[in-house]
Amino acid sequence: MSLAECPPSRRASLLLFGNRHKLELIAALASAGEDGVNLSELAARQGVAASVFYAPVDDLLRAGLVEKLPRRLPDRRRWYRRTEGSVWEPMRVLADGLAMIEVKAS
């Protein structure tokens, strides 16, 4: 998807991270508590399919910034939580700031 075709609210994410949904995921993880983030719930709030978050969460897992939580039986859903470290507070501030900018399509 080109920048011009991307919804305005997701252009900063596409331009800066190469994925139009990564910023939403980072923001959710940065502000989530110990319970973490469920991709299906996040997707429902954002009005998208959960699958749009699979590649971004995989990138964050490989970078060691996120961990997959054990399943909570009988719940079959998968939850993800940010790892401990000093990176997440600046990430939250960055995500909040980037959500406010307007990226021009051209």
Short mmCIF file of C-alpha atoms in Angstrom, two decimals:
data_model
loop_
_atom_site.label_atom_id
_atom_site.label_comp_id
_atom_site.label_asym_id
_atom_site.label_seq_id
_atom_site.Cartn_x
_atom_site.Cartn_y
_atom_site.Cartn_z
CA MET A 1 0.00 0.00 0.00
CA SER A 2 1.33 3.41 -0.94
CA LEU A 3 1.41 6.35 1.42
CA ALA A 4 -1.35 8.04 -0.60
CA GLU A 5 -3.62 5.00 -0.21
CA CYS A 6 -2.95 4.70 3.52
CA PRO A 7 -5.48 6.20 5.94
CA PRO A 8 -4.12 9.44 7.41
CA SER A 9 -4.09 8.03 10.94
CA ARG A 10 -1.68 5.27 9.87
CA ARG A 11 0.68 7.18 7.56
CA ALA A 12 3.32 7.93 10.23
CA SER A 13 3.52 4.24 11.08
CA LEU A 14 3.88 3.25 7.43
CA LEU A 15 6.47 5.92 6.72
CA LEU A 16 8.60 5.41 9.83
CA PHE A 17 8.19 1.70 10.55
CA GLY A 18 7.32 0.25 7.14
CA ASN A 19 4.06 -1.12 8.52
CA ARG A 20 0.87 0.88 8.92
CA HIS A 21 -0.18 -0.97 12.10
CA LYS A 22 3.09 -1.20 14.04
CA LEU A 23 2.64 2.15 15.77
CA GLU A 24 -0.80 1.09 17.07
CA LEU A 25 0.70 -2.10 18.47
CA ILE A 26 3.64 -0.28 20.06
CA ALA A 27 1.27 2.24 21.64
CA ALA A 28 -0.96 -0.52 23.02
CA LEU A 29 1.97 -2.48 24.44
CA ALA A 30 3.60 0.64 25.90
CA SER A 31 0.46 1.58 27.79
CA ALA A 32 -0.65 -1.95 28.73
CA GLY A 33 -0.18 -3.25 32.22
CA GLU A 34 1.14 -6.63 33.31
CA ASP A 35 -1.79 -8.39 31.59
CA GLY A 36 -0.44 -7.36 28.20
CA VAL A 37 -2.22 -7.07 24.88
CA ASN A 38 -4.43 -9.50 23.03
CA LEU A 39 -4.21 -8.98 19.27
CA SER A 40 -7.87 -9.87 18.68
CA GLU A 41 -9.05 -7.30 21.21
CA LEU A 42 -6.69 -4.67 19.82
CA ALA A 43 -7.88 -5.42 16.29
CA ALA A 44 -11.52 -5.09 17.31
CA ARG A 45 -10.81 -1.68 18.88
CA GLN A 46 -8.97 -0.55 15.74
CA GLY A 47 -11.51 -1.98 13.29
CA VAL A 48 -9.05 -4.30 11.54
CA ALA A 49 -8.31 -8.02 11.35
CA ALA A 50 -5.99 -9.41 14.03
CA SER A 51 -3.70 -10.72 11.31
CA VAL A 52 -2.47 -7.17 10.55
CA PHE A 53 -0.59 -7.29 13.86
CA TYR A 54 1.12 -10.67 13.29
CA ALA A 55 4.17 -9.32 11.43
CA PRO A 56 4.68 -6.34 13.79
CA VAL A 57 4.41 -8.50 16.92
CA ASP A 58 6.82 -11.00 15.38
CA ASP A 59 9.33 -8.17 14.78
CA LEU A 60 8.99 -7.07 18.41
CA LEU A 61 9.38 -10.66 19.64
CA ARG A 62 12.55 -11.14 17.58
CA ALA A 63 13.93 -7.84 18.91
CA GLY A 64 13.34 -9.06 22.46
CA LEU A 65 10.97 -6.20 23.25
CA VAL A 66 7.87 -8.37 23.70
CA GLU A 67 7.19 -11.76 25.24
CA LYS A 68 4.42 -14.23 24.54
CA LEU A 69 2.49 -14.99 27.71
CA PRO A 70 1.40 -18.52 28.61
CA ARG A 71 -2.16 -19.35 27.62
CA ARG A 72 -4.80 -18.73 30.26
CA LEU A 73 -7.00 -21.80 30.13
CA PRO A 74 -9.75 -22.14 29.11
CA ASP A 75 -9.06 -18.97 27.08
CA ARG A 76 -7.45 -19.92 23.77
CA ARG A 77 -6.37 -16.40 22.89
CA ARG A 78 -2.71 -15.40 22.93
CA TRP A 79 -1.50 -12.44 24.98
CA TYR A 80 1.72 -10.45 24.56
CA ARG A 81 3.48 -8.25 27.10
CA ARG A 82 6.33 -5.81 26.80
CA THR A 83 9.58 -7.00 28.34
CA GLU A 84 11.13 -5.21 31.29
CA GLY A 85 13.45 -2.41 30.45
CA SER A 86 13.81 1.31 30.12
CA VAL A 87 12.81 1.46 26.44
CA TRP A 88 9.05 1.35 26.93
CA GLU A 89 8.46 4.72 28.59
CA PRO A 90 10.21 6.58 25.74
CA MET A 91 8.34 4.34 23.27
CA ARG A 92 5.02 5.37 24.84
CA VAL A 93 5.94 9.05 24.59
CA LEU A 94 7.09 8.54 20.98
CA ALA A 95 3.90 6.68 20.04
CA ASP A 96 1.75 9.40 21.63
CA GLY A 97 3.64 12.11 19.76
CA LEU A 98 3.58 10.32 16.42
CA ALA A 99 -0.17 9.77 16.73
CA MET A 100 -0.56 13.56 16.70
CA ILE A 101 1.42 14.38 13.56
CA GLU A 102 -0.07 14.74 10.12
CA VAL A 103 1.90 13.04 7.37
CA LYS A 104 1.16 14.37 3.91
CA ALA A 105 0.42 11.76 1.27
CA SER A 106 2.47 13.45 -1.44
#
